[in-house]
PDB file of C-alpha atoms and ligand atoms in Angstrom:
ATOM      1  CA  UNK A   4      -8.997 -18.263 -14.266  1.00 32.00           C
ATOM      2  CA  UNK A   5      -6.759 -21.102 -13.159  1.00 34.00           C
ATOM      3  CA  UNK A   6      -5.872 -21.711  -9.571  1.00 35.00           C
ATOM      4  CA  UNK A   7      -2.212 -20.857 -10.279  1.00 36.00           C
ATOM      5  CA  UNK A   8      -3.082 -17.429 -11.431  1.00 39.00           C
ATOM      6  CA  UNK A   9      -3.621 -16.166  -7.850  1.00 42.00           C
ATOM      7  CA  UNK A  10      -0.343 -17.370  -6.573  1.00 41.00           C
ATOM      8  CA  UNK A  11       1.537 -14.523  -5.047  1.00 52.00           C
ATOM      9  CA  UNK A  12       5.166 -13.781  -5.632  1.00 55.00           C
ATOM     10  CA  UNK A  13       6.594 -15.700  -8.453  1.00 51.00           C
ATOM     11  CA  UNK A  14      10.129 -16.899  -7.670  1.00 61.00           C
ATOM     12  CA  UNK A  15      11.314 -17.184  -4.037  1.00 77.00           C
ATOM     13  CA  UNK A  16      10.905 -13.580  -2.957  1.00 92.00           C
ATOM     14  CA  UNK A  17       8.079 -12.394  -0.683  1.00 97.00           C
ATOM     15  CA  UNK A  18       5.821  -9.434  -1.365  1.00 98.00           C
ATOM     16  CA  UNK A  19       4.951  -7.428   1.748  1.00 98.00           C
ATOM     17  CA  UNK A  20       2.881  -4.250   1.561  1.00 98.00           C
ATOM     18  CA  UNK A  21       2.122  -1.618   4.284  1.00 98.00           C
ATOM     19  CA  UNK A  22      -1.164   0.136   4.065  1.00 98.00           C
ATOM     20  CA  UNK A  23      -3.118   2.745   6.083  1.00 97.00           C
ATOM     21  CA  UNK A  24      -4.388   6.262   6.159  1.00 94.00           C
ATOM     22  CA  UNK A  25      -2.451   9.434   6.654  1.00 90.00           C
ATOM     23  CA  UNK A  26       0.081   9.729   9.431  1.00 85.00           C
ATOM     24  CA  UNK A  27      -0.029   5.969  10.286  1.00 89.00           C
ATOM     25  CA  UNK A  28       3.778   5.854  10.137  1.00 92.00           C
ATOM     26  CA  UNK A  29       3.952   3.415   7.123  1.00 95.00           C
ATOM     27  CA  UNK A  30       6.961   4.990   5.604  1.00 95.00           C
ATOM     28  CA  UNK A  31       8.975   4.718   8.813  1.00 96.00           C
ATOM     29  CA  UNK A  32       7.722   1.146   9.526  1.00 98.00           C
ATOM     30  CA  UNK A  33       8.483   0.055   5.936  1.00 98.00           C
ATOM     31  CA  UNK A  34      12.115   1.321   6.360  1.00 98.00           C
ATOM     32  CA  UNK A  35      12.437  -0.372   9.787  1.00 98.00           C
ATOM     33  CA  UNK A  36      11.025  -3.687   8.483  1.00 98.00           C
ATOM     34  CA  UNK A  37      13.352  -3.614   5.414  1.00 98.00           C
ATOM     35  CA  UNK A  38      16.298  -3.092   7.721  1.00 98.00           C
ATOM     36  CA  UNK A  39      15.321  -5.808   9.998  1.00 97.00           C
ATOM     37  CA  UNK A  40      14.884  -8.280   7.153  1.00 96.00           C
ATOM     38  CA  UNK A  41      18.232  -7.266   5.653  1.00 96.00           C
ATOM     39  CA  UNK A  42      19.813  -7.728   9.144  1.00 95.00           C
ATOM     40  CA  UNK A  43      18.616 -11.365   9.019  1.00 92.00           C
ATOM     41  CA  UNK A  44      20.580 -11.766   5.741  1.00 93.00           C
ATOM     42  CA  UNK A  45      17.565 -11.610   3.350  1.00 95.00           C
ATOM     43  CA  UNK A  46      17.813  -9.711   0.047  1.00 97.00           C
ATOM     44  CA  UNK A  47      15.293  -6.828   0.470  1.00 98.00           C
ATOM     45  CA  UNK A  48      14.045  -4.212  -1.864  1.00 98.00           C
ATOM     46  CA  UNK A  49      12.193  -1.276  -0.165  1.00 98.00           C
ATOM     47  CA  UNK A  50       9.805   0.592  -2.561  1.00 98.00           C
ATOM     48  CA  UNK A  51       6.746   2.809  -2.515  1.00 98.00           C
ATOM     49  CA  UNK A  52       3.579   3.919  -4.352  1.00 98.00           C
ATOM     50  CA  UNK A  53       2.681   5.958  -6.218  1.00 97.00           C
ATOM     51  CA  UNK A  54       6.165   5.470  -7.741  1.00 97.00           C
ATOM     52  CA  UNK A  55       8.873   2.889  -7.407  1.00 97.00           C
ATOM     53  CA  UNK A  56      10.202   2.925 -11.013  1.00 97.00           C
ATOM     54  CA  UNK A  57      11.173   5.819 -13.275  1.00 96.00           C
ATOM     55  CA  UNK A  58       7.834   5.726 -15.227  1.00 96.00           C
ATOM     56  CA  UNK A  59       5.664   5.457 -12.046  1.00 97.00           C
ATOM     57  CA  UNK A  60       7.594   8.258 -10.336  1.00 96.00           C
ATOM     58  CA  UNK A  61       6.694  10.577 -13.260  1.00 95.00           C
ATOM     59  CA  UNK A  62       2.984   9.703 -12.714  1.00 94.00           C
ATOM     60  CA  UNK A  63       3.382  10.312  -9.025  1.00 95.00           C
ATOM     61  CA  UNK A  64       4.313  13.947  -9.744  1.00 91.00           C
ATOM     62  CA  UNK A  65       1.056  14.320 -11.528  1.00 90.00           C
ATOM     63  CA  UNK A  66      -1.099  12.544  -8.885  1.00 92.00           C
ATOM     64  CA  UNK A  67       0.398  14.394  -5.831  1.00 90.00           C
ATOM     65  CA  UNK A  68       1.086  17.788  -7.300  1.00 81.00           C
ATOM     66  CA  UNK A  69      -1.308  20.662  -7.622  1.00 71.00           C
ATOM     67  CA  UNK A  70      -1.094  21.095 -11.371  1.00 60.00           C
ATOM     68  CA  UNK A  71      -4.530  19.422 -11.837  1.00 57.00           C
ATOM     69  CA  UNK A  72      -7.096  20.097  -9.133  1.00 61.00           C
ATOM     70  CA  UNK A  73      -9.323  17.212  -9.916  1.00 73.00           C
ATOM     71  CA  UNK A  74      -9.756  14.371 -12.357  1.00 86.00           C
ATOM     72  CA  UNK A  75     -12.793  12.169 -12.915  1.00 91.00           C
ATOM     73  CA  UNK A  76     -12.527   9.498 -10.299  1.00 93.00           C
ATOM     74  CA  UNK A  77     -12.196   6.638 -12.848  1.00 96.00           C
ATOM     75  CA  UNK A  78      -9.368   8.539 -14.562  1.00 95.00           C
ATOM     76  CA  UNK A  79      -7.581   8.930 -11.330  1.00 95.00           C
ATOM     77  CA  UNK A  80      -7.920   5.268 -10.586  1.00 97.00           C
ATOM     78  CA  UNK A  81      -6.430   4.522 -14.039  1.00 97.00           C
ATOM     79  CA  UNK A  82      -3.506   6.850 -13.357  1.00 97.00           C
ATOM     80  CA  UNK A  83      -2.765   5.002 -10.096  1.00 98.00           C
ATOM     81  CA  UNK A  84      -2.982   1.691 -11.956  1.00 98.00           C
ATOM     82  CA  UNK A  85      -0.822   2.994 -14.731  1.00 98.00           C
ATOM     83  CA  UNK A  86       1.873   3.856 -12.298  1.00 98.00           C
ATOM     84  CA  UNK A  87       1.379   0.602 -10.535  1.00 98.00           C
ATOM     85  CA  UNK A  88       1.619  -1.420 -13.728  1.00 98.00           C
ATOM     86  CA  UNK A  89       5.050   0.232 -14.538  1.00 98.00           C
ATOM     87  CA  UNK A  90       6.120  -0.445 -10.962  1.00 98.00           C
ATOM     88  CA  UNK A  91       5.141  -4.120 -11.140  1.00 98.00           C
ATOM     89  CA  UNK A  92       6.720  -4.719 -14.489  1.00 98.00           C
ATOM     90  CA  UNK A  93       9.936  -2.773 -14.047  1.00 98.00           C
ATOM     91  CA  UNK A  94      10.630  -3.346 -10.305  1.00 98.00           C
ATOM     92  CA  UNK A  95       8.433  -5.712  -8.341  1.00 98.00           C
ATOM     93  CA  UNK A  96       8.193  -8.725 -10.525  1.00 97.00           C
ATOM     94  CA  UNK A  97      11.878  -8.862 -11.521  1.00 97.00           C
ATOM     95  CA  UNK A  98      12.880  -8.529  -7.741  1.00 97.00           C
ATOM     96  CA  UNK A  99      10.516 -11.303  -6.696  1.00 96.00           C
ATOM     97  CA  UNK A 100      11.793 -13.545  -9.500  1.00 95.00           C
ATOM     98  CA  UNK A 101      15.322 -12.872  -8.323  1.00 96.00           C
ATOM     99  CA  UNK A 102      14.360 -14.112  -4.777  1.00 96.00           C
ATOM    100  CA  UNK A 103      14.237 -10.643  -3.312  1.00 97.00           C
ATOM    101  CA  UNK A 104      11.797  -9.662  -0.472  1.00 98.00           C
ATOM    102  CA  UNK A 105       9.872  -6.564  -1.672  1.00 98.00           C
ATOM    103  CA  UNK A 106       8.597  -4.228   1.039  1.00 98.00           C
ATOM    104  CA  UNK A 107       6.221  -1.809  -0.514  1.00 98.00           C
ATOM    105  CA  UNK A 108       4.885   1.379   1.183  1.00 98.00           C
ATOM    106  CA  UNK A 109       1.306   1.354  -0.283  1.00 98.00           C
ATOM    107  CA  UNK A 110      -0.030  -0.875  -3.164  1.00 98.00           C
ATOM    108  CA  UNK A 111      -3.395  -1.615  -4.744  1.00 98.00           C
ATOM    109  CA  UNK A 112      -5.321  -1.485  -1.496  1.00 98.00           C
ATOM    110  CA  UNK A 113      -4.626   2.239  -1.320  1.00 98.00           C
ATOM    111  CA  UNK A 114      -6.506   2.686  -4.533  1.00 98.00           C
ATOM    112  CA  UNK A 115      -9.452   0.646  -3.186  1.00 98.00           C
ATOM    113  CA  UNK A 116      -9.456   2.749   0.018  1.00 98.00           C
ATOM    114  CA  UNK A 117      -8.794   6.220  -1.404  1.00 97.00           C
ATOM    115  CA  UNK A 118     -10.402   6.182  -4.903  1.00 97.00           C
ATOM    116  CA  UNK A 119     -13.295   3.706  -4.199  1.00 98.00           C
ATOM    117  CA  UNK A 120     -14.254   4.149  -0.520  1.00 98.00           C
ATOM    118  CA  UNK A 121     -12.979   7.692  -0.390  1.00 96.00           C
ATOM    119  CA  UNK A 122     -13.855   9.165  -3.782  1.00 95.00           C
ATOM    120  CA  UNK A 123     -16.782   6.865  -4.652  1.00 96.00           C
ATOM    121  CA  UNK A 124     -15.419   4.978  -7.700  1.00 97.00           C
ATOM    122  CA  UNK A 125     -17.206   1.595  -8.112  1.00 98.00           C
ATOM    123  CA  UNK A 126     -15.397  -1.421  -6.807  1.00 98.00           C
ATOM    124  CA  UNK A 127     -15.971  -3.068 -10.283  1.00 98.00           C
ATOM    125  CA  UNK A 128     -13.684  -0.479 -11.816  1.00 98.00           C
ATOM    126  CA  UNK A 129     -10.913  -1.437  -9.390  1.00 98.00           C
ATOM    127  CA  UNK A 130     -11.444  -5.114 -10.085  1.00 98.00           C
ATOM    128  CA  UNK A 131     -11.106  -4.595 -13.875  1.00 98.00           C
ATOM    129  CA  UNK A 132      -8.031  -2.373 -13.557  1.00 98.00           C
ATOM    130  CA  UNK A 133      -6.350  -4.661 -11.062  1.00 98.00           C
ATOM    131  CA  UNK A 134      -6.894  -7.713 -13.382  1.00 98.00           C
ATOM    132  CA  UNK A 135      -5.333  -5.877 -16.265  1.00 98.00           C
ATOM    133  CA  UNK A 136      -2.488  -4.203 -14.387  1.00 98.00           C
ATOM    134  CA  UNK A 137      -1.558  -6.936 -11.947  1.00 98.00           C
ATOM    135  CA  UNK A 138      -2.151 -10.142 -13.845  1.00 97.00           C
ATOM    136  CA  UNK A 139      -2.764 -12.023 -10.681  1.00 97.00           C
ATOM    137  CA  UNK A 140       0.023 -10.569  -8.587  1.00 98.00           C
ATOM    138  CA  UNK A 141      -1.085  -9.989  -5.033  1.00 97.00           C
ATOM    139  CA  UNK A 142       0.976  -9.324  -1.798  1.00 98.00           C
ATOM    140  CA  UNK A 143       1.854 -12.316   0.369  1.00 98.00           C
ATOM    141  CA  UNK A 144       1.224 -10.159   3.449  1.00 98.00           C
ATOM    142  CA  UNK A 145      -0.373  -6.841   3.885  1.00 98.00           C
ATOM    143  CA  UNK A 146       0.164  -4.891   7.171  1.00 98.00           C
ATOM    144  CA  UNK A 147      -2.684  -2.407   7.596  1.00 98.00           C
ATOM    145  CA  UNK A 148      -1.701   0.338  10.034  1.00 98.00           C
ATOM    146  CA  UNK A 149      -4.750   1.429  11.823  1.00 97.00           C
ATOM    147  CA  UNK A 150      -5.156   4.994  13.205  1.00 93.00           C
ATOM    148  CA  UNK A 151      -8.120   7.227  13.590  1.00 92.00           C
ATOM    149  CA  UNK A 152      -7.899   9.882  10.845  1.00 91.00           C
ATOM    150  CA  UNK A 153      -8.159  12.832  13.203  1.00 88.00           C
ATOM    151  CA  UNK A 154      -5.078  11.389  14.970  1.00 85.00           C
ATOM    152  CA  UNK A 155      -3.150  10.450  11.864  1.00 81.00           C
ATOM    153  CA  UNK A 156      -3.888  13.530   9.909  1.00 78.00           C
ATOM    154  CA  UNK A 157      -2.690  15.703  12.815  1.00 77.00           C
ATOM    155  CA  UNK A 158       0.709  13.877  12.463  1.00 72.00           C
ATOM    156  CA  UNK A 159       0.747  14.395   8.670  1.00 69.00           C
ATOM    157  CA  UNK A 160      -0.101  18.049   8.728  1.00 72.00           C
ATOM    158  CA  UNK A 161       2.477  18.668  11.532  1.00 76.00           C
ATOM    159  CA  UNK A 162       5.047  17.476   9.036  1.00 75.00           C
ATOM    160  CA  UNK A 163       4.052  20.536   7.020  1.00 71.00           C
ATOM    161  CA  UNK A 164       4.127  19.011   3.531  1.00 71.00           C
ATOM    162  CA  UNK A 165       0.518  17.998   3.015  1.00 78.00           C
ATOM    163  CA  UNK A 166      -0.127  16.538  -0.535  1.00 83.00           C
ATOM    164  CA  UNK A 167      -3.413  16.890  -2.448  1.00 84.00           C
ATOM    165  CA  UNK A 168      -5.008  13.900  -0.635  1.00 88.00           C
ATOM    166  CA  UNK A 169      -4.027  14.949   2.752  1.00 85.00           C
ATOM    167  CA  UNK A 170      -5.792  18.226   2.245  1.00 83.00           C
ATOM    168  CA  UNK A 171      -9.120  16.613   1.525  1.00 85.00           C
ATOM    169  CA  UNK A 172     -11.853  16.983   4.283  1.00 88.00           C
ATOM    170  CA  UNK A 173     -12.356  14.811   7.319  1.00 91.00           C
ATOM    171  CA  UNK A 174     -15.222  12.922   5.882  1.00 95.00           C
ATOM    172  CA  UNK A 175     -13.054  11.681   3.044  1.00 95.00           C
ATOM    173  CA  UNK A 176     -10.432  10.471   5.449  1.00 95.00           C
ATOM    174  CA  UNK A 177     -13.065   8.810   7.628  1.00 96.00           C
ATOM    175  CA  UNK A 178     -14.183   6.838   4.567  1.00 98.00           C
ATOM    176  CA  UNK A 179     -10.652   5.836   3.670  1.00 97.00           C
ATOM    177  CA  UNK A 180     -10.169   4.658   7.257  1.00 97.00           C
ATOM    178  CA  UNK A 181     -13.342   2.544   7.166  1.00 98.00           C
ATOM    179  CA  UNK A 182     -12.171   1.288   3.805  1.00 98.00           C
ATOM    180  CA  UNK A 183      -8.916  -0.047   5.031  1.00 98.00           C
ATOM    181  CA  UNK A 184     -10.695  -1.755   7.914  1.00 98.00           C
ATOM    182  CA  UNK A 185     -13.152  -3.342   5.587  1.00 98.00           C
ATOM    183  CA  UNK A 186     -10.267  -4.520   3.263  1.00 98.00           C
ATOM    184  CA  UNK A 187      -8.455  -6.156   6.259  1.00 98.00           C
ATOM    185  CA  UNK A 188     -11.695  -7.768   7.482  1.00 98.00           C
ATOM    186  CA  UNK A 189     -12.522  -9.189   4.027  1.00 98.00           C
ATOM    187  CA  UNK A 190      -9.066 -10.830   3.483  1.00 98.00           C
ATOM    188  CA  UNK A 191      -7.770 -12.018   6.848  1.00 97.00           C
ATOM    189  CA  UNK A 192      -5.567 -14.598   5.190  1.00 97.00           C
ATOM    190  CA  UNK A 193      -3.586 -11.819   3.579  1.00 98.00           C
ATOM    191  CA  UNK A 194      -4.161  -8.733   5.879  1.00 98.00           C
ATOM    192  CA  UNK A 195      -3.156  -8.065   9.418  1.00 98.00           C
ATOM    193  CA  UNK A 196      -4.660  -4.914  11.115  1.00 98.00           C
ATOM    194  CA  UNK A 197      -2.156  -3.402  13.552  1.00 98.00           C
ATOM    195  CA  UNK A 198      -2.736  -0.629  16.080  1.00 96.00           C
ATOM    196  CA  UNK A 199      -0.577   2.281  14.793  1.00 95.00           C
ATOM    197  CA  UNK A 200      -1.176   4.470  17.876  1.00 94.00           C
ATOM    198  CA  UNK A 201       1.464   2.514  19.809  1.00 94.00           C
ATOM    199  CA  UNK A 202       4.995   3.929  19.957  1.00 95.00           C
ATOM    200  CA  UNK A 203       7.187   3.566  16.857  1.00 96.00           C
ATOM    201  CA  UNK A 204       9.282   0.783  18.508  1.00 97.00           C
ATOM    202  CA  UNK A 205       5.989  -0.962  19.570  1.00 97.00           C
ATOM    203  CA  UNK A 206       4.594  -0.949  16.085  1.00 98.00           C
ATOM    204  CA  UNK A 207       7.887  -2.130  14.704  1.00 98.00           C
ATOM    205  CA  UNK A 208       8.001  -5.035  17.113  1.00 98.00           C
ATOM    206  CA  UNK A 209       4.420  -6.020  16.330  1.00 98.00           C
ATOM    207  CA  UNK A 210       5.204  -5.999  12.527  1.00 98.00           C
ATOM    208  CA  UNK A 211       8.257  -8.104  13.019  1.00 97.00           C
ATOM    209  CA  UNK A 212       6.373 -10.637  15.088  1.00 97.00           C
ATOM    210  CA  UNK A 213       3.701 -10.785  12.359  1.00 98.00           C
ATOM    211  CA  UNK A 214       6.253 -11.249   9.620  1.00 97.00           C
ATOM    212  CA  UNK A 215       8.267 -13.895  11.422  1.00 95.00           C
ATOM    213  CA  UNK A 216       5.122 -15.910  12.235  1.00 95.00           C
ATOM    214  CA  UNK A 217       3.753 -15.597   8.710  1.00 95.00           C
ATOM    215  CA  UNK A 218       6.949 -16.710   6.919  1.00 94.00           C
ATOM    216  CA  UNK A 219       8.263 -19.008   9.709  1.00 85.00           C
ATOM    217  CA  UNK A 220      11.462 -16.852  10.135  1.00 86.00           C
ATOM    218  CA  UNK A 221      13.707 -17.396  13.188  1.00 77.00           C
ATOM    219  CA  UNK A 222      12.971 -14.997  16.168  1.00 64.00           C
ATOM    220  CA  UNK A 223      16.664 -14.269  16.958  1.00 50.00           C
ATOM    221  CA  UNK A 224      18.115 -10.754  16.291  1.00 44.00           C
TER     222      UNK A 224
HETATM  223  P1  TYD B 330       2.790   9.994   0.156  1.00 74.62           P
HETATM  224  O1  TYD B 330       3.509  11.267   0.200  1.00 74.62           O
HETATM  225  O2  TYD B 330       3.509   8.787  -0.282  1.00 74.62           O
HETATM  226  O3  TYD B 330       2.183   9.823   1.570  1.00 74.62           O
HETATM  227  P2  TYD B 330       1.911   8.679   2.592  1.00 74.62           P
HETATM  228  O4  TYD B 330       3.058   8.843   3.612  1.00 74.62           O
HETATM  229  O5  TYD B 330       0.684   8.969   3.201  1.00 74.62           O
HETATM  230  O6  TYD B 330       1.950   7.340   1.825  1.00 74.62           O
HETATM  231  O7  TYD B 330       1.482  10.175  -0.704  1.00 74.62           O
HETATM  232  C1  TYD B 330       0.776   9.250  -1.293  1.00 74.62           C
HETATM  233  C2  TYD B 330      -0.669   9.765  -1.331  1.00 74.62           C
HETATM  234  O8  TYD B 330      -1.340   9.150  -2.505  1.00 74.62           O
HETATM  235  C3  TYD B 330      -1.444   9.424  -0.047  1.00 74.62           C
HETATM  236  O9  TYD B 330      -2.175  10.612   0.303  1.00 74.62           O
HETATM  237  C4  TYD B 330      -2.401   8.423  -0.530  1.00 74.62           C
HETATM  238  C5  TYD B 330      -2.543   8.676  -1.921  1.00 74.62           C
HETATM  239  N1  TYD B 330      -2.815   7.429  -2.804  1.00 74.62           N
HETATM  240  C6  TYD B 330      -3.993   7.206  -3.367  1.00 74.62           C
HETATM  241  O10 TYD B 330      -4.955   8.074  -3.308  1.00 74.62           O
HETATM  242  N2  TYD B 330      -4.241   6.153  -4.154  1.00 74.62           N
HETATM  243  C7  TYD B 330      -3.251   5.166  -4.335  1.00 74.62           C
HETATM  244  O11 TYD B 330      -3.512   4.227  -5.098  1.00 74.62           O
HETATM  245  C8  TYD B 330      -1.980   5.372  -3.759  1.00 74.62           C
HETATM  246  C9  TYD B 330      -0.918   4.382  -3.966  1.00 74.62           C
HETATM  247  C10 TYD B 330      -1.836   6.505  -2.927  1.00 74.62           C
END
C-alpha cells in the first residue's frame, strides 16, 4: 500500500463523521455542525448511514426494518458495507472532489462498534470489507459522542421509534459503548471523544471548537 492511499478526502473538501451509541444526540449535532459550517460560507453536505444515496437508503430499509429478524453477523457487516460503498461512490467522493465539506451521521466506525464489538464479528472481516469498499477513504475527523448506554438508550426509547438495534439487550449496548471508546483511544489523531451528557448547546459548542481547531477555521460567528 502506498503512503498516498491513506490520504483522507480527495479534493479540497473535508470529511467529518459523528459516531456514538444510541441517544447520544448525533443526528441533532450533525445538523447543528452542518448549519454552523454553512454559516461560515463553506459548502456543506449533511448525510447519514445506513443510507445517504438511493441505493444505500434501500439497504437501510432492510437493515433497520423488522422483515428479517437476524442475519449471520458477517452477512450483516457486508450489508452495511454494501450500503456504505454505494454512499461513498454516489455521494461522498463526488462531494469531496467538488470541495464540499461532508458531515456524516455514522460511518465505518459504527460497523466496527455494532457488528464487531457488539455482535462479535471478527475485526479481520471489518478490515477486509473496509479495504474493498472504501479504497483508502477515511474521515479527516471523527467526533465520538460518549454517553453511558443506560442513559442514551433511555433517550432513544423515549422517542418511541426504536429500531432493530435499539431493541437489543443492555449487554450488547455496553459492548458497543466500550467499542466506540476503544476506537477513539486507538486513533487519537483522527478521533475526538466528547461528553454527550452535556446540554445540546454545550455539546454543539465543544464540537465547533474541535472542528475549528482541527481545520484552523476562524473563531468568529
Ligand atoms: P438510526 O435510526 O440512524 O439511529 P441513530 O440515531 O442511532 O443513528 O439507526 C441506525 C442504526 O443502525 C443504529 O441503531 C446503529 C445501527 N448501525 C449499525 O449497527 N452498523 C452500522 O454500520 C451503522 C451505520 C449503523
